[in-house]
mmCIF file of C-alpha atoms in Angstrom:
data_model
loop_
_atom_site.group_PDB
_atom_site.id
_atom_site.type_symbol
_atom_site.label_atom_id
_atom_site.label_comp_id
_atom_site.label_asym_id
_atom_site.label_seq_id
_atom_site.Cartn_x
_atom_site.Cartn_y
_atom_site.Cartn_z
ATOM 1 C CA GLY G 153 -10.476 5.477 -18.277
ATOM 2 C CA ILE G 154 -10.350 9.230 -18.121
ATOM 3 C CA GLY G 155 -10.073 9.193 -14.311
ATOM 4 C CA MET G 156 -6.916 7.081 -14.503
ATOM 5 C CA ALA G 157 -5.446 9.495 -17.044
ATOM 6 C CA TYR G 158 -6.006 12.400 -14.654
ATOM 7 C CA ASP G 159 -4.502 10.299 -11.834
ATOM 8 C CA SER G 160 -1.340 9.780 -13.873
ATOM 9 C CA LEU G 161 -1.156 13.533 -14.513
ATOM 10 C CA GLY G 162 -1.445 14.241 -10.788
ATOM 11 C CA GLU G 163 -4.803 15.977 -11.228
ATOM 12 C CA TYR G 164 -6.465 14.059 -8.429
ATOM 13 C CA GLN G 165 -9.545 16.232 -7.970
ATOM 14 C CA ARG G 166 -10.440 15.869 -11.655
ATOM 15 C CA ALA G 167 -9.660 12.159 -11.453
ATOM 16 C CA LEU G 168 -12.045 11.875 -8.507
ATOM 17 C CA GLU G 169 -14.835 13.494 -10.538
ATOM 18 C CA TYR G 170 -14.452 10.930 -13.322
ATOM 19 C CA HIS G 171 -14.169 8.010 -10.910
ATOM 20 C CA GLU G 172 -17.422 9.161 -9.298
ATOM 21 C CA LYS G 173 -19.073 9.310 -12.743
ATOM 22 C CA HIS G 174 -17.817 5.772 -13.390
ATOM 23 C CA LEU G 175 -19.355 4.672 -10.084
ATOM 24 C CA ALA G 176 -22.716 6.293 -10.925
ATOM 25 C CA ILE G 177 -22.824 4.610 -14.350
ATOM 26 C CA ALA G 178 -21.845 1.235 -12.883
ATOM 27 C CA GLN G 179 -24.567 1.511 -10.242
ATOM 28 C CA ARG G 180 -27.164 2.635 -12.771
ATOM 29 C CA THR G 181 -26.383 -0.239 -15.155
ATOM 30 C CA GLY G 182 -26.003 -2.906 -12.477
ATOM 31 C CA ASP G 183 -22.304 -3.432 -13.259
ATOM 32 C CA VAL G 184 -21.262 -4.692 -9.834
ATOM 33 C CA SER G 185 -17.683 -5.406 -10.939
ATOM 34 C CA GLY G 186 -17.369 -1.879 -12.332
ATOM 35 C CA GLU G 187 -18.791 -0.566 -9.081
ATOM 36 C CA GLY G 188 -16.035 -2.316 -7.144
ATOM 37 C CA LEU G 189 -13.352 -0.955 -9.467
ATOM 38 C CA ALA G 190 -14.783 2.552 -9.158
ATOM 39 C CA HIS G 191 -14.796 2.348 -5.350
ATOM 40 C CA GLY G 192 -11.124 1.330 -5.438
ATOM 41 C CA ALA G 193 -10.240 4.154 -7.836
ATOM 42 C CA ILE G 194 -12.130 6.675 -5.687
ATOM 43 C CA GLY G 195 -10.226 5.376 -2.653
ATOM 44 C CA ASN G 196 -6.942 5.907 -4.480
ATOM 45 C CA ALA G 197 -7.964 9.431 -5.500
ATOM 46 C CA TYR G 198 -8.904 10.359 -1.927
ATOM 47 C CA HIS G 199 -5.584 8.949 -0.750
ATOM 48 C CA ASN G 200 -3.737 11.075 -3.285
ATOM 49 C CA LEU G 201 -5.686 14.093 -2.006
ATOM 50 C CA GLY G 202 -4.574 13.311 1.560
ATOM 51 C CA GLU G 203 -8.052 12.296 2.726
ATOM 52 C CA TYR G 204 -7.002 8.958 4.194
ATOM 53 C CA GLN G 205 -10.137 8.180 6.216
ATOM 54 C CA ARG G 206 -12.327 8.650 3.135
ATOM 55 C CA ALA G 207 -9.869 6.558 1.116
ATOM 56 C CA LEU G 208 -10.220 3.798 3.695
ATOM 57 C CA GLU G 209 -14.022 3.900 3.446
ATOM 58 C CA TYR G 210 -13.960 3.463 -0.334
ATOM 59 C CA HIS G 211 -11.377 0.680 -0.237
ATOM 60 C CA GLU G 212 -13.574 -1.120 2.305
ATOM 61 C CA LYS G 213 -16.541 -0.784 -0.091
ATOM 62 C CA HIS G 214 -14.346 -2.213 -2.873
ATOM 63 C CA LEU G 215 -13.392 -5.110 -0.580
ATOM 64 C CA ALA G 216 -17.020 -5.876 0.286
ATOM 65 C CA ILE G 217 -18.011 -6.003 -3.395
ATOM 66 C CA ALA G 218 -14.976 -8.097 -4.351
ATOM 67 C CA GLN G 219 -15.746 -10.610 -1.605
ATOM 68 C CA ARG G 220 -19.451 -10.711 -2.495
ATOM 69 C CA THR G 221 -18.736 -11.321 -6.177
ATOM 70 C CA GLY G 222 -15.815 -13.714 -5.705
ATOM 71 C CA ASP G 223 -13.333 -11.315 -7.335
ATOM 72 C CA VAL G 224 -10.207 -12.614 -5.620
ATOM 73 C CA GLY G 225 -7.868 -10.256 -7.500
ATOM 74 C CA GLY G 226 -10.056 -7.295 -6.572
ATOM 75 C CA GLU G 227 -10.056 -8.502 -2.988
ATOM 76 C CA GLY G 228 -6.252 -8.482 -2.979
ATOM 77 C CA ARG G 229 -6.081 -4.988 -4.469
ATOM 78 C CA ALA G 230 -8.652 -3.765 -1.921
ATOM 79 C CA TYR G 231 -6.566 -5.228 0.918
ATOM 80 C CA GLY G 232 -3.586 -3.320 -0.482
ATOM 81 C CA GLY G 233 -5.551 -0.058 -0.638
ATOM 82 C CA ILE G 234 -6.806 -0.543 2.911
ATOM 83 C CA GLY G 235 -3.257 -1.230 4.096
ATOM 84 C CA ILE G 236 -1.945 1.929 2.438
ATOM 85 C CA ALA G 237 -4.737 3.985 4.024
ATOM 86 C CA TYR G 238 -4.035 2.525 7.473
ATOM 87 C CA LEU G 239 -0.320 3.265 7.127
ATOM 88 C CA SER G 240 -1.112 6.863 6.167
ATOM 89 C CA LEU G 241 -3.392 7.095 9.213
ATOM 90 C CA GLY G 242 -0.520 5.868 11.415
ATOM 91 C CA GLU G 243 -2.153 2.512 12.179
ATOM 92 C CA VAL G 244 0.890 0.468 11.246
ATOM 93 C CA GLN G 245 -0.145 -2.891 12.718
ATOM 94 C CA SER G 246 -3.445 -2.761 10.812
ATOM 95 C CA ALA G 247 -1.532 -1.786 7.672
ATOM 96 C CA LEU G 248 0.759 -4.797 8.062
ATOM 97 C CA GLU G 249 -2.216 -7.100 8.522
ATOM 98 C CA TYR G 250 -3.881 -5.949 5.293
ATOM 99 C CA HIS G 251 -0.658 -5.935 3.262
ATOM 100 C CA GLU G 252 0.023 -9.518 4.390
ATOM 101 C CA LYS G 253 -3.474 -10.469 3.168
ATOM 102 C CA HIS G 254 -2.764 -8.756 -0.161
ATOM 103 C CA LEU G 255 0.552 -10.617 -0.445
ATOM 104 C CA ALA G 256 -1.077 -13.977 0.271
ATOM 105 C CA ILE G 257 -3.729 -13.448 -2.412
ATOM 106 C CA ALA G 258 -1.198 -12.156 -4.945
ATOM 107 C CA GLN G 259 0.963 -15.236 -4.393
ATOM 108 C CA ARG G 260 -2.008 -17.609 -4.543
ATOM 109 C CA THR G 261 -3.353 -16.101 -7.773
ATOM 110 C CA GLY G 262 -0.001 -15.592 -9.509
ATOM 111 C CA ASP G 263 -0.319 -11.792 -9.470
ATOM 112 C CA VAL G 264 3.435 -11.156 -9.578
ATOM 113 C CA SER G 265 3.039 -7.384 -9.884
ATOM 114 C CA GLY G 266 0.682 -7.327 -6.886
ATOM 115 C CA GLU G 267 3.146 -9.467 -4.966
ATOM 116 C CA GLY G 268 5.919 -6.959 -5.628
ATOM 117 C CA GLY G 269 3.745 -4.051 -4.552
ATOM 118 C CA ALA G 270 2.706 -5.901 -1.402
ATOM 119 C CA TYR G 271 6.349 -6.537 -0.495
ATOM 120 C CA GLY G 272 7.090 -2.835 -0.962
ATOM 121 C CA ASN G 273 4.136 -1.841 1.214
ATOM 122 C CA ILE G 274 5.086 -4.340 3.929
ATOM 123 C CA GLY G 275 8.581 -2.850 3.814
ATOM 124 C CA ASN G 276 7.080 0.611 4.300
ATOM 125 C CA ALA G 277 5.185 -0.601 7.364
ATOM 126 C CA TYR G 278 8.306 -2.148 8.916
ATOM 127 C CA ASN G 279 10.215 1.022 8.087
ATOM 128 C CA SER G 280 7.564 3.027 9.997
ATOM 129 C CA LEU G 281 8.092 0.723 12.972
ATOM 130 C CA GLY G 282 11.848 1.315 12.854
ATOM 131 C CA GLU G 283 12.438 -2.329 11.907
ATOM 132 C CA TYR G 284 14.850 -1.470 9.125
ATOM 133 C CA GLU G 285 16.293 -4.951 8.624
ATOM 134 C CA ARG G 286 12.825 -6.388 8.055
ATOM 135 C CA ALA G 287 11.983 -3.436 5.821
ATOM 136 C CA LEU G 288 15.109 -4.123 3.759
ATOM 137 C CA GLU G 289 14.170 -7.792 3.320
ATOM 138 C CA HIS G 290 10.826 -6.780 1.849
ATOM 139 C CA TYR G 291 12.217 -3.960 -0.271
ATOM 140 C CA GLU G 292 14.743 -6.367 -1.784
ATOM 141 C CA LYS G 293 11.949 -8.793 -2.682
ATOM 142 C CA HIS G 294 10.040 -5.895 -4.245
ATOM 143 C CA LEU G 295 13.140 -4.937 -6.243
ATOM 144 C CA ALA G 296 13.683 -8.492 -7.513
ATOM 145 C CA ILE G 297 10.080 -8.750 -8.710
ATOM 146 C CA ALA G 298 10.139 -5.289 -10.293
ATOM 147 C CA GLN G 299 13.287 -6.237 -12.209
ATOM 148 C CA GLN G 300 11.787 -9.574 -13.228
ATOM 149 C CA THR G 301 8.595 -7.970 -14.563
ATOM 150 C CA GLY G 302 10.197 -4.890 -16.126
ATOM 151 C CA ASP G 303 8.400 -2.554 -13.715
ATOM 152 C CA VAL G 304 10.700 0.469 -13.997
ATOM 153 C CA SER G 305 8.679 2.612 -11.583
ATOM 154 C CA GLY G 306 8.569 -0.208 -9.009
ATOM 155 C CA GLU G 307 12.299 -0.765 -9.433
ATOM 156 C CA GLN G 308 13.040 2.922 -8.822
ATOM 157 C CA SER G 309 10.779 2.963 -5.779
ATOM 158 C CA ALA G 310 12.354 -0.201 -4.348
ATOM 159 C CA ARG G 311 15.908 1.079 -4.928
ATOM 160 C CA SER G 312 15.064 4.389 -3.246
ATOM 161 C CA ASN G 313 13.472 2.605 -0.283
ATOM 162 C CA ILE G 314 16.500 0.299 0.053
ATOM 163 C CA VAL G 315 18.900 3.259 0.158
ATOM 164 C CA LEU G 316 16.803 5.090 2.762
ATOM 165 C CA ALA G 317 16.346 1.988 4.936
ATOM 166 C CA ARG G 318 20.094 1.246 4.814
ATOM 167 C CA GLU G 319 20.837 4.824 5.877
ATOM 168 C CA LYS G 320 18.435 4.509 8.806
ATOM 169 C CA LEU G 321 19.901 1.127 9.736
ATOM 170 C CA ASP G 322 23.432 2.575 9.647
ATOM 171 C CA LYS G 323 22.344 5.464 11.892
ATOM 172 C CA SER G 324 20.690 3.071 14.348
ATOM 173 C CA HIS G 325 23.948 1.104 14.538
ATOM 174 C CA LYS G 326 25.822 4.267 15.526
ATOM 175 C CA ASP G 327 23.524 4.793 18.533
ATOM 176 C CA PRO G 328 24.078 1.812 20.876
ATOM 177 C CA THR G 329 20.702 2.255 22.604
ATOM 178 C CA LYS G 330 18.884 2.176 19.259
ATOM 179 C CA LEU G 331 20.872 -0.839 18.097
ATOM 180 C CA PHE G 332 19.904 -2.645 21.280
ATOM 181 C CA ARG G 333 16.211 -1.852 20.723
ATOM 182 C CA VAL G 334 16.361 -2.795 17.025
ATOM 183 C CA GLN G 335 18.007 -6.148 17.757
ATOM 184 C CA LEU G 336 15.571 -7.040 20.537
ATOM 185 C CA ARG G 337 12.568 -5.391 18.829
ATOM 186 C CA TRP G 338 11.790 -3.441 21.990
ATOM 187 C CA PRO G 339 9.420 -0.513 21.584
ATOM 188 C CA THR G 340 10.984 2.898 21.805
ATOM 189 C CA SER G 341 9.630 5.690 23.953
ATOM 190 C CA SER G 342 9.980 8.255 21.157
#
């Protein structure tokens, strides 16, 4: 819809206005599925505006509707949105948990694109934890799926993430104390 068009143009405030109109119409007409979609889109808009807690709230509303209506694909996308919000809030373990749920649903339902995105998001979470080898594993899976499906944007994102993770991994190998912590997965004090 119009909200998605504004999202793609980077006009997130305008996108939010149209997503909210979509939500109001869906609620007024009893379109529960549309309501769930609108909640997810509003969550994405808030995320793009940097309002991560509000994004989380809307993704959780999307999840509740998807679960209530048996929309398994919507449930997976909601898990992904929740995971992204948690990562942005610095709650990496929670982010990992929700991205793993998204991945499981994407695999179960044959949502190859969702699977690729989930791998990329799991890679981002491991990257945030300083677990660059695990991040690389997931980024490479994301890249393979993006190439397989012709997802040019996903491919560019995965390639960029792979380069950055390799650079971080190389730097950690130059610092023997960091290498030791990376290999043993010990928490760092920094």
